[in-house]
CSV table of C-alpha atoms in Angstrom, one decimal:
chain,number,residue,atom,x,y,z
A,534,UNK,CA,18.8,-20.1,-37.2
A,535,UNK,CA,21.0,-17.1,-38.2
A,536,UNK,CA,18.8,-16.4,-41.2
A,537,UNK,CA,15.7,-16.4,-39.0
A,538,UNK,CA,17.7,-13.7,-36.8
A,539,UNK,CA,18.8,-11.7,-39.7
A,540,UNK,CA,15.2,-11.7,-41.2
A,541,UNK,CA,14.0,-10.5,-37.9
A,542,UNK,CA,16.5,-7.7,-37.8
A,543,UNK,CA,15.7,-6.4,-41.1
A,544,UNK,CA,11.9,-6.5,-40.1
A,545,UNK,CA,12.6,-4.5,-37.1
A,546,UNK,CA,14.6,-1.9,-39.4
A,547,UNK,CA,11.7,-1.7,-41.5
A,548,UNK,CA,9.1,-1.4,-38.8
A,549,UNK,CA,11.0,1.4,-37.0
A,550,UNK,CA,11.2,3.4,-40.5
A,551,UNK,CA,7.6,2.7,-40.9
A,552,UNK,CA,6.8,3.9,-37.3
A,553,UNK,CA,8.8,7.1,-38.2
A,554,UNK,CA,6.8,8.1,-41.1
A,555,UNK,CA,3.6,8.1,-38.9
A,556,UNK,CA,5.4,10.3,-36.1
A,557,UNK,CA,2.6,12.1,-34.5
A,558,UNK,CA,0.2,9.1,-34.2
A,559,UNK,CA,2.7,6.8,-32.8
A,560,UNK,CA,4.2,9.5,-30.2
A,561,UNK,CA,0.5,10.0,-29.0
A,562,UNK,CA,0.1,6.2,-28.5
A,563,UNK,CA,3.3,6.0,-27.0
A,564,UNK,CA,2.3,8.6,-24.5
A,565,UNK,CA,-0.9,7.1,-23.4
A,566,UNK,CA,0.5,3.9,-23.3
A,567,UNK,CA,3.5,4.9,-21.0
A,568,UNK,CA,0.9,6.9,-18.7
A,569,UNK,CA,-1.3,3.7,-18.2
A,570,UNK,CA,1.9,1.7,-17.4
A,571,UNK,CA,3.3,4.6,-14.9
A,572,UNK,CA,0.0,4.7,-13.1
A,573,UNK,CA,-0.5,1.0,-12.6
A,574,UNK,CA,3.3,0.3,-11.8
A,575,UNK,CA,3.4,3.2,-9.4
A,576,UNK,CA,0.5,1.8,-7.5
A,577,UNK,CA,2.1,-1.7,-7.6
A,578,UNK,CA,5.5,-0.6,-6.4
A,579,UNK,CA,3.9,1.5,-3.8
A,580,UNK,CA,1.7,-0.9,-2.3
A,581,UNK,CA,4.2,-3.7,-2.3
A,582,UNK,CA,6.9,-1.3,-0.6
A,583,UNK,CA,4.4,-0.3,1.9
A,584,UNK,CA,3.2,-3.7,2.6
A,585,UNK,CA,6.5,-4.9,3.6
A,586,UNK,CA,7.5,-1.8,5.5
A,587,UNK,CA,4.4,-2.3,7.6
A,588,UNK,CA,5.4,-6.1,7.7
A,589,UNK,CA,8.9,-5.3,8.9
A,590,UNK,CA,7.8,-2.8,11.4
A,591,UNK,CA,5.2,-4.5,13.0
A,592,UNK,CA,7.2,-7.8,13.6
A,593,UNK,CA,8.1,-6.4,16.7
A,594,UNK,CA,4.1,-5.5,17.8
A,595,UNK,CA,2.8,-7.2,21.0
A,596,UNK,CA,2.1,-10.8,20.7
A,597,UNK,CA,-1.3,-10.6,22.1
A,598,UNK,CA,-3.4,-7.5,22.6
A,599,UNK,CA,-6.4,-7.9,24.9
A,600,UNK,CA,-9.5,-5.4,24.4
A,601,UNK,CA,-12.4,-5.3,26.6
A,602,UNK,CA,-15.6,-5.1,24.7
A,603,UNK,CA,-18.9,-3.2,26.4
A,604,UNK,CA,-22.1,-3.5,24.2
A,605,UNK,CA,-20.0,-4.1,21.2
A,606,UNK,CA,-17.3,-1.3,21.7
A,607,UNK,CA,-13.9,-1.1,22.5
A,608,UNK,CA,-13.8,-0.1,26.7
A,609,UNK,CA,-11.7,0.5,29.4
A,610,UNK,CA,-10.1,-2.8,30.8
A,611,UNK,CA,-9.8,-3.1,34.8
A,612,UNK,CA,-6.3,-3.6,35.8
A,613,UNK,CA,-7.4,-6.6,38.1
A,614,UNK,CA,-7.9,-8.5,34.7
A,615,UNK,CA,-4.1,-8.8,34.8
A,616,UNK,CA,-4.4,-10.9,38.1
A,617,UNK,CA,-7.2,-12.9,36.4
A,618,UNK,CA,-4.8,-14.1,33.6
A,619,UNK,CA,-2.1,-15.5,36.2
A,620,UNK,CA,-3.7,-19.0,35.8
A,621,UNK,CA,-3.1,-18.8,31.9
A,622,UNK,CA,0.0,-21.0,31.2
A,623,UNK,CA,2.4,-20.1,28.4
A,624,UNK,CA,1.9,-16.2,29.2
A,625,UNK,CA,5.4,-15.0,30.3
A,626,UNK,CA,4.6,-11.2,30.6
A,627,UNK,CA,1.5,-8.9,31.1
A,628,UNK,CA,1.3,-5.3,30.7
A,629,UNK,CA,-1.3,-2.6,30.7
A,630,UNK,CA,-1.2,-0.2,27.9
A,631,UNK,CA,-2.5,3.4,27.8
A,632,UNK,CA,-3.3,5.0,24.5
A,633,UNK,CA,-6.0,7.2,23.0
A,634,UNK,CA,-6.8,9.9,20.6
A,635,UNK,CA,-6.9,13.6,21.0
A,636,UNK,CA,-8.6,15.9,18.7
A,637,UNK,CA,-6.8,19.2,18.3
A,638,UNK,CA,-9.1,22.1,17.3
A,639,UNK,CA,-6.2,24.4,16.5
A,640,UNK,CA,-4.9,22.5,13.5
A,641,UNK,CA,-8.0,20.3,13.4
A,642,UNK,CA,-6.1,17.1,13.5
A,643,UNK,CA,-6.3,13.9,15.3
A,644,UNK,CA,-3.2,13.0,17.5
A,645,UNK,CA,-2.5,9.5,19.1
A,646,UNK,CA,-1.6,10.0,22.6
A,647,UNK,CA,0.5,7.0,24.0
A,648,UNK,CA,2.2,6.0,27.0
A,649,UNK,CA,5.2,4.1,25.9
A,650,UNK,CA,5.6,0.5,27.8
A,651,UNK,CA,9.2,0.8,27.7
A,652,UNK,CA,10.4,4.3,28.3
A,653,UNK,CA,9.5,6.7,31.2
A,654,UNK,CA,8.4,10.5,30.2
A,655,UNK,CA,8.8,12.4,32.8
A,656,UNK,CA,5.7,14.5,34.2
A,657,UNK,CA,4.7,17.6,32.3
A,658,UNK,CA,7.1,16.4,29.1
A,659,UNK,CA,6.2,15.2,25.8
A,660,UNK,CA,7.6,13.8,23.1
A,661,UNK,CA,6.2,14.3,19.8
A,662,UNK,CA,6.1,12.9,16.1
A,663,UNK,CA,7.4,14.2,13.2
A,664,UNK,CA,4.2,15.3,11.5
A,665,UNK,CA,2.9,17.0,14.8
A,666,UNK,CA,6.0,19.0,15.1
A,667,UNK,CA,5.9,20.2,11.6
A,668,UNK,CA,2.1,21.0,11.6
A,669,UNK,CA,2.1,22.8,15.2
A,670,UNK,CA,5.8,24.5,14.7
A,671,UNK,CA,7.1,22.7,17.6
A,672,UNK,CA,10.8,22.6,18.6
A,673,UNK,CA,12.5,21.1,21.8
A,674,UNK,CA,11.6,23.4,24.7
A,675,UNK,CA,8.3,24.7,23.2
A,676,UNK,CA,5.1,24.4,25.2
A,677,UNK,CA,2.1,22.4,23.8
A,678,UNK,CA,-1.3,22.7,25.8
A,679,UNK,CA,-3.7,20.3,25.7
A,680,UNK,CA,-7.3,20.7,27.0
A,681,UNK,CA,-8.3,17.9,29.4
A,682,UNK,CA,-11.4,16.2,30.0
A,683,UNK,CA,-12.1,19.0,32.4
A,684,UNK,CA,-11.6,21.6,30.3
A,685,UNK,CA,-8.4,22.7,32.1
A,686,UNK,CA,-5.4,23.3,30.2
A,687,UNK,CA,-2.5,21.2,30.3
A,688,UNK,CA,0.8,22.5,29.3
A,689,UNK,CA,3.2,20.0,28.2
A,690,UNK,CA,7.1,20.8,27.3
A,691,UNK,CA,8.4,19.0,24.2
A,692,UNK,CA,11.6,17.3,25.2
A,693,UNK,CA,12.2,15.4,22.1
A,694,UNK,CA,10.9,15.0,18.4
A,695,UNK,CA,10.7,11.3,17.3
A,696,UNK,CA,13.0,10.9,14.3
A,697,UNK,CA,11.9,11.5,10.6
A,698,UNK,CA,12.9,7.9,9.8
A,699,UNK,CA,10.1,6.7,12.0
A,700,UNK,CA,7.6,9.0,10.5
A,701,UNK,CA,5.5,6.2,9.1
A,702,UNK,CA,5.1,4.8,12.6
A,703,UNK,CA,5.2,7.7,14.7
A,704,UNK,CA,4.2,11.0,12.6
A,705,UNK,CA,1.0,11.7,14.8
A,706,UNK,CA,2.3,10.5,18.1
A,707,UNK,CA,2.4,12.2,21.7
A,708,UNK,CA,4.3,10.5,24.1
A,709,UNK,CA,3.5,11.3,27.8
A,710,UNK,CA,3.9,9.8,31.3
A,711,UNK,CA,1.1,7.5,32.9
A,712,UNK,CA,0.1,10.3,35.3
A,713,UNK,CA,-0.2,13.0,32.9
A,714,UNK,CA,-2.2,10.8,30.5
A,715,UNK,CA,-4.8,9.8,33.3
A,716,UNK,CA,-5.0,13.5,34.2
A,717,UNK,CA,-5.5,14.6,30.8
A,718,UNK,CA,-8.6,11.9,29.9
A,719,UNK,CA,-9.7,11.3,33.3
A,720,UNK,CA,-8.8,7.8,33.6
A,721,UNK,CA,-8.8,6.6,36.9
A,722,UNK,CA,-5.8,4.4,38.4
A,723,UNK,CA,-6.6,1.1,37.9
A,724,UNK,CA,-8.0,1.1,34.5
A,725,UNK,CA,-6.2,0.9,31.3
A,726,UNK,CA,-7.0,1.1,27.4
A,727,UNK,CA,-5.9,-2.6,26.8
A,728,UNK,CA,-3.6,-5.3,28.0
A,729,UNK,CA,-0.4,-6.9,26.1
A,730,UNK,CA,0.6,-10.2,26.7
A,731,UNK,CA,3.7,-12.0,25.8
A,732,UNK,CA,4.0,-15.7,25.0
A,733,UNK,CA,6.8,-18.0,25.4
A,734,UNK,CA,6.1,-20.4,22.6
A,735,UNK,CA,4.9,-18.7,19.3
A,736,UNK,CA,3.1,-21.8,18.5
A,737,UNK,CA,1.2,-21.7,21.8
A,738,UNK,CA,-0.3,-18.1,20.8
A,739,UNK,CA,-3.6,-19.1,19.5
A,740,UNK,CA,-4.2,-21.4,22.4
A,741,UNK,CA,-3.5,-18.8,24.7
A,742,UNK,CA,-5.9,-16.4,23.3
A,743,UNK,CA,-8.5,-19.2,23.3
A,744,UNK,CA,-7.7,-19.4,27.2
A,745,UNK,CA,-7.9,-15.7,27.5
A,746,UNK,CA,-11.3,-15.4,26.0
A,747,UNK,CA,-12.2,-18.3,28.5
A,748,UNK,CA,-10.9,-16.5,31.5
A,749,UNK,CA,-12.3,-13.0,30.4
A,750,UNK,CA,-15.4,-13.7,28.4
A,751,UNK,CA,-15.9,-10.0,27.9
A,752,UNK,CA,-12.6,-9.5,26.0
A,753,UNK,CA,-11.3,-10.1,22.6
A,754,UNK,CA,-7.7,-11.1,21.8
A,755,UNK,CA,-5.8,-9.7,18.7
A,756,UNK,CA,-2.9,-11.6,17.6
A,757,UNK,CA,0.3,-10.2,16.4
A,758,UNK,CA,-0.4,-12.5,13.2
A,759,UNK,CA,-3.6,-11.1,12.6
A,760,UNK,CA,-2.0,-7.0,12.9
A,761,UNK,CA,0.5,-8.5,10.5
A,762,UNK,CA,-2.1,-10.0,8.0
A,763,UNK,CA,-4.1,-6.7,8.5
A,764,UNK,CA,-1.5,-5.0,6.8
A,765,UNK,CA,-0.8,-7.8,4.4
A,766,UNK,CA,-4.2,-7.1,2.8
A,767,UNK,CA,-3.7,-3.1,3.1
A,768,UNK,CA,-3.8,-2.2,-0.6
A,769,UNK,CA,-4.6,-5.7,-1.6
A,770,UNK,CA,-5.3,-5.8,-5.6
A,771,UNK,CA,-8.6,-6.7,-4.7
A,772,UNK,CA,-9.5,-3.8,-2.8
A,773,UNK,CA,-10.3,0.0,-2.8
A,774,UNK,CA,-7.9,2.2,-4.7
A,775,UNK,CA,-6.1,-0.7,-6.5
A,776,UNK,CA,-9.3,-2.2,-7.8
A,777,UNK,CA,-10.8,1.2,-8.8
A,778,UNK,CA,-7.3,2.4,-10.5
A,779,UNK,CA,-7.0,-1.3,-12.2
A,780,UNK,CA,-10.3,-1.4,-13.5
A,781,UNK,CA,-10.4,2.0,-14.9
A,782,UNK,CA,-6.9,1.4,-16.6
A,783,UNK,CA,-7.8,-1.9,-17.7
A,784,UNK,CA,-10.8,-1.0,-19.3
A,785,UNK,CA,-9.4,2.0,-20.9
A,786,UNK,CA,-6.8,-0.4,-22.5
A,787,UNK,CA,-9.1,-2.7,-23.5
A,788,UNK,CA,-10.9,0.0,-25.5
A,789,UNK,CA,-7.5,1.2,-26.8
A,790,UNK,CA,-6.7,-2.5,-28.1
A,791,UNK,CA,-10.1,-3.1,-29.4
A,792,UNK,CA,-9.7,0.5,-31.5
A,793,UNK,CA,-6.5,-0.9,-32.6
A,794,UNK,CA,-7.8,-4.4,-33.4
A,795,UNK,CA,-11.0,-3.4,-35.2
A,796,UNK,CA,-9.3,-2.1,-38.2
A,797,UNK,CA,-6.5,-0.4,-39.8
A,798,UNK,CA,-6.2,3.0,-41.3
A,799,UNK,CA,-6.6,3.0,-45.2
A,800,UNK,CA,-3.0,4.1,-45.4
A,801,UNK,CA,-1.7,1.0,-43.4
A,802,UNK,CA,-3.9,-1.5,-45.8
A,803,UNK,CA,-2.3,0.3,-48.9
A,804,UNK,CA,1.1,-0.2,-47.4
A,805,UNK,CA,0.3,-3.9,-46.8
A,806,UNK,CA,-1.1,-4.3,-50.4
A,807,UNK,CA,2.0,-2.6,-51.6
A,808,UNK,CA,4.4,-5.0,-49.6
A,809,UNK,CA,2.4,-8.0,-50.8
A,810,UNK,CA,2.7,-6.9,-54.4
A,811,UNK,CA,6.3,-6.3,-54.0
A,812,UNK,CA,6.7,-9.9,-52.9
A,813,UNK,CA,6.5,-10.0,-49.2
A,814,UNK,CA,4.8,-13.1,-47.7
A,815,UNK,CA,1.8,-13.1,-45.2
A,816,UNK,CA,4.2,-14.3,-42.4
A,817,UNK,CA,6.6,-11.4,-43.1
A,818,UNK,CA,3.9,-8.8,-42.7
A,819,UNK,CA,2.7,-10.2,-39.6
A,820,UNK,CA,5.9,-10.4,-38.1
A,821,UNK,CA,6.7,-6.6,-39.1
A,822,UNK,CA,3.2,-5.6,-37.5
A,823,UNK,CA,4.1,-7.7,-34.5
A,824,UNK,CA,7.4,-6.0,-34.2
A,825,UNK,CA,5.6,-2.6,-34.6
A,826,UNK,CA,3.3,-3.5,-31.6
A,827,UNK,CA,5.8,-5.0,-29.5
A,828,UNK,CA,8.3,-2.1,-30.2
A,829,UNK,CA,5.8,0.5,-29.1
A,830,UNK,CA,4.4,-1.3,-26.1
A,831,UNK,CA,7.6,-2.5,-24.7
A,832,UNK,CA,9.3,1.1,-25.0
A,833,UNK,CA,6.1,2.4,-23.3
A,834,UNK,CA,6.5,-0.2,-20.6
A,835,UNK,CA,10.4,0.8,-19.9
A,836,UNK,CA,9.6,4.6,-19.6
A,837,UNK,CA,6.4,4.0,-17.7
A,838,UNK,CA,8.2,1.8,-15.1
A,839,UNK,CA,11.2,3.8,-14.9
A,840,UNK,CA,9.3,7.0,-14.4
A,841,UNK,CA,7.1,4.9,-11.8
A,842,UNK,CA,10.2,4.0,-9.9
A,843,UNK,CA,11.4,7.4,-9.5
A,844,UNK,CA,8.2,8.8,-8.6
A,845,UNK,CA,7.6,6.3,-5.6
A,846,UNK,CA,11.1,6.0,-4.4
A,847,UNK,CA,12.9,9.3,-5.3
A,848,UNK,CA,10.0,11.7,-5.0
A,849,UNK,CA,8.1,9.5,-2.3
A,850,UNK,CA,4.9,8.9,-4.3
A,851,UNK,CA,4.1,12.4,-4.3
A,852,UNK,CA,1.2,12.3,-6.5
A,853,UNK,CA,-0.5,10.2,-4.3
A,854,UNK,CA,-0.3,12.2,-1.4
A,855,UNK,CA,-3.8,13.9,-1.7
A,856,UNK,CA,-5.4,10.4,-2.2
A,857,UNK,CA,-3.7,9.0,0.7
A,858,UNK,CA,-3.9,12.0,3.1
A,859,UNK,CA,-8.1,12.0,2.7
A,860,UNK,CA,-9.3,14.5,5.2
A,861,UNK,CA,-6.6,14.0,7.5
A,862,UNK,CA,-4.0,16.9,8.6
A,863,UNK,CA,-1.2,15.0,9.6
A,864,UNK,CA,0.7,13.0,6.9
A,865,UNK,CA,4.0,11.4,7.4
A,866,UNK,CA,7.0,12.4,5.2
A,867,UNK,CA,8.6,8.9,4.9
A,868,UNK,CA,10.8,7.3,2.3
A,869,UNK,CA,9.9,3.8,1.1
A,870,UNK,CA,12.8,1.2,0.8
A,871,UNK,CA,12.5,0.0,-3.0
A,872,UNK,CA,11.1,-3.7,-3.0
A,873,UNK,CA,11.0,-4.6,-6.7
A,874,UNK,CA,9.3,-7.9,-6.9
A,875,UNK,CA,10.4,-9.8,-10.4
A,876,UNK,CA,7.3,-11.5,-10.5
A,877,UNK,CA,5.1,-8.3,-10.2
A,878,UNK,CA,7.1,-6.6,-12.7
A,879,UNK,CA,6.7,-9.6,-15.1
A,880,UNK,CA,3.0,-9.7,-14.4
A,881,UNK,CA,2.8,-6.0,-15.3
A,882,UNK,CA,4.7,-6.7,-18.5
A,883,UNK,CA,2.7,-9.4,-19.6
A,884,UNK,CA,-0.6,-7.5,-18.9
A,885,UNK,CA,0.3,-4.3,-20.5
A,886,UNK,CA,2.8,-5.4,-23.6
A,887,UNK,CA,1.5,-8.8,-24.7
A,888,UNK,CA,-2.2,-8.1,-25.2
A,889,UNK,CA,-1.3,-5.0,-27.3
A,890,UNK,CA,1.2,-6.8,-29.5
A,891,UNK,CA,-1.2,-9.6,-30.0
A,892,UNK,CA,-4.1,-7.0,-30.6
A,893,UNK,CA,-2.2,-5.7,-33.5
A,894,UNK,CA,-1.5,-8.9,-35.3
A,895,UNK,CA,-5.5,-9.9,-35.9
A,896,UNK,CA,-6.2,-6.8,-38.2
A,897,UNK,CA,-3.0,-7.5,-40.1
A,898,UNK,CA,-3.7,-11.0,-40.7
A,899,UNK,CA,-7.1,-10.3,-42.0
A,900,UNK,CA,-5.6,-7.4,-44.4
A,901,UNK,CA,-2.5,-9.6,-45.4
A,902,UNK,CA,-4.5,-12.8,-46.7
A,903,UNK,CA,-6.9,-10.7,-48.9
A,904,UNK,CA,-5.6,-10.2,-52.6
A,905,UNK,CA,-3.3,-7.2,-52.8
A,906,UNK,CA,-4.9,-5.5,-55.7
A,907,UNK,CA,-8.1,-5.7,-53.7
A,908,UNK,CA,-6.4,-4.2,-50.6
A,909,UNK,CA,-5.0,-1.2,-52.9
A,910,UNK,CA,-8.3,-0.7,-54.7
A,911,UNK,CA,-10.2,-0.3,-51.2
B,1130,UNK,CA,16.4,3.4,-31.7
B,1131,UNK,CA,18.2,0.3,-30.5
B,1132,UNK,CA,20.6,2.2,-28.5
B,1133,UNK,CA,17.5,3.8,-26.8
B,1134,UNK,CA,16.1,0.7,-26.1
B,1135,UNK,CA,19.4,-0.7,-24.7
B,1136,UNK,CA,19.6,2.3,-22.4
B,1137,UNK,CA,16.1,2.0,-20.9
B,1138,UNK,CA,16.7,-1.5,-20.1
B,1139,UNK,CA,20.0,-0.9,-18.5
B,1140,UNK,CA,18.1,2.0,-16.4
B,1141,UNK,CA,15.2,-0.4,-15.6
B,1142,UNK,CA,18.5,-3.1,-14.4
B,1143,UNK,CA,19.8,-0.2,-12.5
B,1144,UNK,CA,16.5,0.5,-10.6
B,1145,UNK,CA,17.0,-3.3,-9.1
B,1146,UNK,CA,20.6,-2.2,-8.2
B,1147,UNK,CA,19.6,0.8,-6.6
B,1148,UNK,CA,17.0,-1.2,-4.8
B,1149,UNK,CA,19.4,-3.5,-3.2
B,1150,UNK,CA,21.8,-0.8,-2.3
B,1151,UNK,CA,18.8,1.2,-0.3
B,1152,UNK,CA,18.0,-2.1,1.2
B,1153,UNK,CA,21.4,-2.5,2.8
B,1154,UNK,CA,21.2,1.0,3.9
B,1155,UNK,CA,17.9,1.0,5.3
B,1156,UNK,CA,18.7,-2.0,7.7
B,1157,UNK,CA,19.9,0.3,10.4
B,1158,UNK,CA,16.9,2.2,10.5
B,1159,UNK,CA,14.7,-0.8,10.2
B,1160,UNK,CA,16.3,-1.9,13.3
B,1161,UNK,CA,15.6,1.2,15.1
B,1162,UNK,CA,12.2,1.3,14.3
B,1163,UNK,CA,11.5,-2.2,15.2
B,1164,UNK,CA,13.1,-1.4,18.6
B,1165,UNK,CA,10.6,1.7,18.7
B,1166,UNK,CA,7.8,-0.4,18.0
B,1167,UNK,CA,8.8,-2.8,20.9
B,1168,UNK,CA,9.5,0.2,23.2
B,1169,UNK,CA,6.1,1.7,22.4
B,1170,UNK,CA,3.9,-1.3,22.3
B,1171,UNK,CA,2.9,0.0,18.8
B,1172,UNK,CA,0.3,-2.1,16.7
B,1173,UNK,CA,-0.2,0.2,13.8
B,1174,UNK,CA,1.5,2.6,11.0
B,1175,UNK,CA,0.7,6.2,11.1
B,1176,UNK,CA,-0.4,6.6,7.4
B,1177,UNK,CA,-4.3,7.3,7.8
B,1178,UNK,CA,-4.9,9.7,10.8
B,1179,UNK,CA,-8.3,11.0,9.9
B,1180,UNK,CA,-10.6,8.5,11.6
B,1181,UNK,CA,-9.8,6.0,14.6
B,1182,UNK,CA,-10.4,3.0,12.5
B,1183,UNK,CA,-8.0,4.0,9.6
B,1184,UNK,CA,-5.2,5.2,12.3
B,1185,UNK,CA,-5.4,1.8,13.8
B,1186,UNK,CA,-7.2,-0.6,11.5
B,1187,UNK,CA,-5.9,-3.8,13.4
B,1188,UNK,CA,-7.6,-2.4,16.7
B,1189,UNK,CA,-10.8,-1.3,15.4
B,1190,UNK,CA,-14.0,-3.1,16.7
B,1191,UNK,CA,-16.4,-4.8,14.5
B,1192,UNK,CA,-18.8,-2.1,13.8
B,1193,UNK,CA,-16.6,1.2,13.8
B,1194,UNK,CA,-16.8,2.0,9.9
B,1195,UNK,CA,-20.5,2.1,10.6
B,1196,UNK,CA,-20.6,4.0,13.7
B,1197,UNK,CA,-23.0,6.5,12.5
B,1198,UNK,CA,-26.0,4.3,11.9
B,1199,UNK,CA,-26.1,0.8,10.7
B,1200,UNK,CA,-25.6,0.2,6.9
B,1201,UNK,CA,-24.0,3.7,6.7
B,1202,UNK,CA,-21.7,4.2,3.6
B,1203,UNK,CA,-18.0,4.6,4.4
B,1204,UNK,CA,-17.3,8.5,4.4
B,1205,UNK,CA,-13.7,8.8,5.2
B,1206,UNK,CA,-11.6,8.9,2.1
B,1207,UNK,CA,-8.9,6.4,3.3
B,1208,UNK,CA,-11.6,4.0,4.5
B,1209,UNK,CA,-12.4,3.3,1.1
B,1210,UNK,CA,-9.0,2.8,-0.1
B,1211,UNK,CA,-8.0,0.0,2.5
B,1212,UNK,CA,-10.0,-3.0,3.1
B,1213,UNK,CA,-11.3,-4.1,6.5
B,1214,UNK,CA,-8.9,-6.4,8.5
B,1215,UNK,CA,-9.3,-10.2,7.5
B,1216,UNK,CA,-10.0,-11.0,11.3
B,1217,UNK,CA,-13.2,-8.6,11.1
B,1218,UNK,CA,-14.5,-10.8,8.3
B,1219,UNK,CA,-14.7,-14.2,10.2
B,1220,UNK,CA,-14.8,-13.2,14.0
B,1221,UNK,CA,-18.6,-13.7,14.0
B,1222,UNK,CA,-18.6,-17.1,12.7
B,1223,UNK,CA,-15.5,-18.2,15.1
B,1224,UNK,CA,-17.3,-16.7,18.1
B,1225,UNK,CA,-20.4,-18.4,17.6
B,1226,UNK,CA,-18.6,-21.7,17.2
B,1227,UNK,CA,-16.7,-21.0,20.4
B,1228,UNK,CA,-19.9,-20.2,22.6
B,1229,UNK,CA,-20.4,-22.9,25.1
B,1230,UNK,CA,-23.9,-22.6,26.0
B,1231,UNK,CA,-26.0,-22.5,22.5
B,1232,UNK,CA,-28.0,-19.1,22.3
């Protein structure tokens, strides 16, 4: 065993010297490789941390949301529906929820207006989210005027800005009182956006949802579990951005590896010929080339991964912002809590490092089994 | 070269340590945010504010991405980044089976 280790040490030593002789070529290879790992690792780390954050935040979301559907669309619910749910056993709490959207032409942004369930907002006051305050330049005491459904301006005094730490949840929120909300949108008393239900036994939630549909056939219940599953599949690897990035990067990598495996440069073939002529065995040459591929790819992986970690968790995934922002004006400034999944890192390692290391061995084996004289004459 | 490799490996291990430290620190913020969710009755995160169904993907109704005309291509950039909620993929089938009187 010690002999084997010594042999590998000498092989690595020789490989490093050989890499040093082709500095420019290997540096270019290393940079492209590190960039590939950086992009893939950034997406993996970002989406994993975001999924975790969403799951953590939304574990406190309403147990059941009941929406009324009219002609296939979400419509206002009469408050009387709450009384019709009295007969559904297992429901411990029923509330009417008021929320909606407001388009602000001044900054071309969509706000989410909401009447908090567990907090009284005084009339004429508003609490704004971090991105709204930033975009409109609002501070406590400033006046924000919103145009109502009847075209009348409704002035609101800002009496609080929601914390930056909650930006991922509240960036675009405007929290107003019930009376103000109804006046702004012209929603008459006795109507609400949707209903939220609390259920005593978590195992009964789907049964309660079935009973709700039977009692109120024009409604659609949305369970907390479904909300959580929605966010579990956000940025799923099979979908959207990740798939596009992954397929592009994997294709580029296949071309890259194919180019490498389809042939060696004349200089490399000559080197192999010389090594064989001076007594190197085929296994030694293959070992040397394996180490060459492994060292380049492992270094590129480590550098790419470290840069991705810094990008996502220290610089708040700044490069992704234009992609995620799309046409939106309001974008939350948030810091994700690092969630490093060992399995994910290992998957990324094997997807990027191993294929390259293996791809370099095949052409070397082809060159190494030919006669040294013939290799050198080529 | 070997020293550089060892340093990189140490830095990668340091990221794991760093993430553990930050997880500990962020627990208070997480608790506050969970309380805020309960207080507001919030259902979604505010990552994509450009369209109704991207701001509240969990509350979107069945045809919102195609609201302009049936079969319309998705036109909001973020709509192509996130997939539709899993619930929307099987609701039709579930409702059909739940119908008491056959159509």
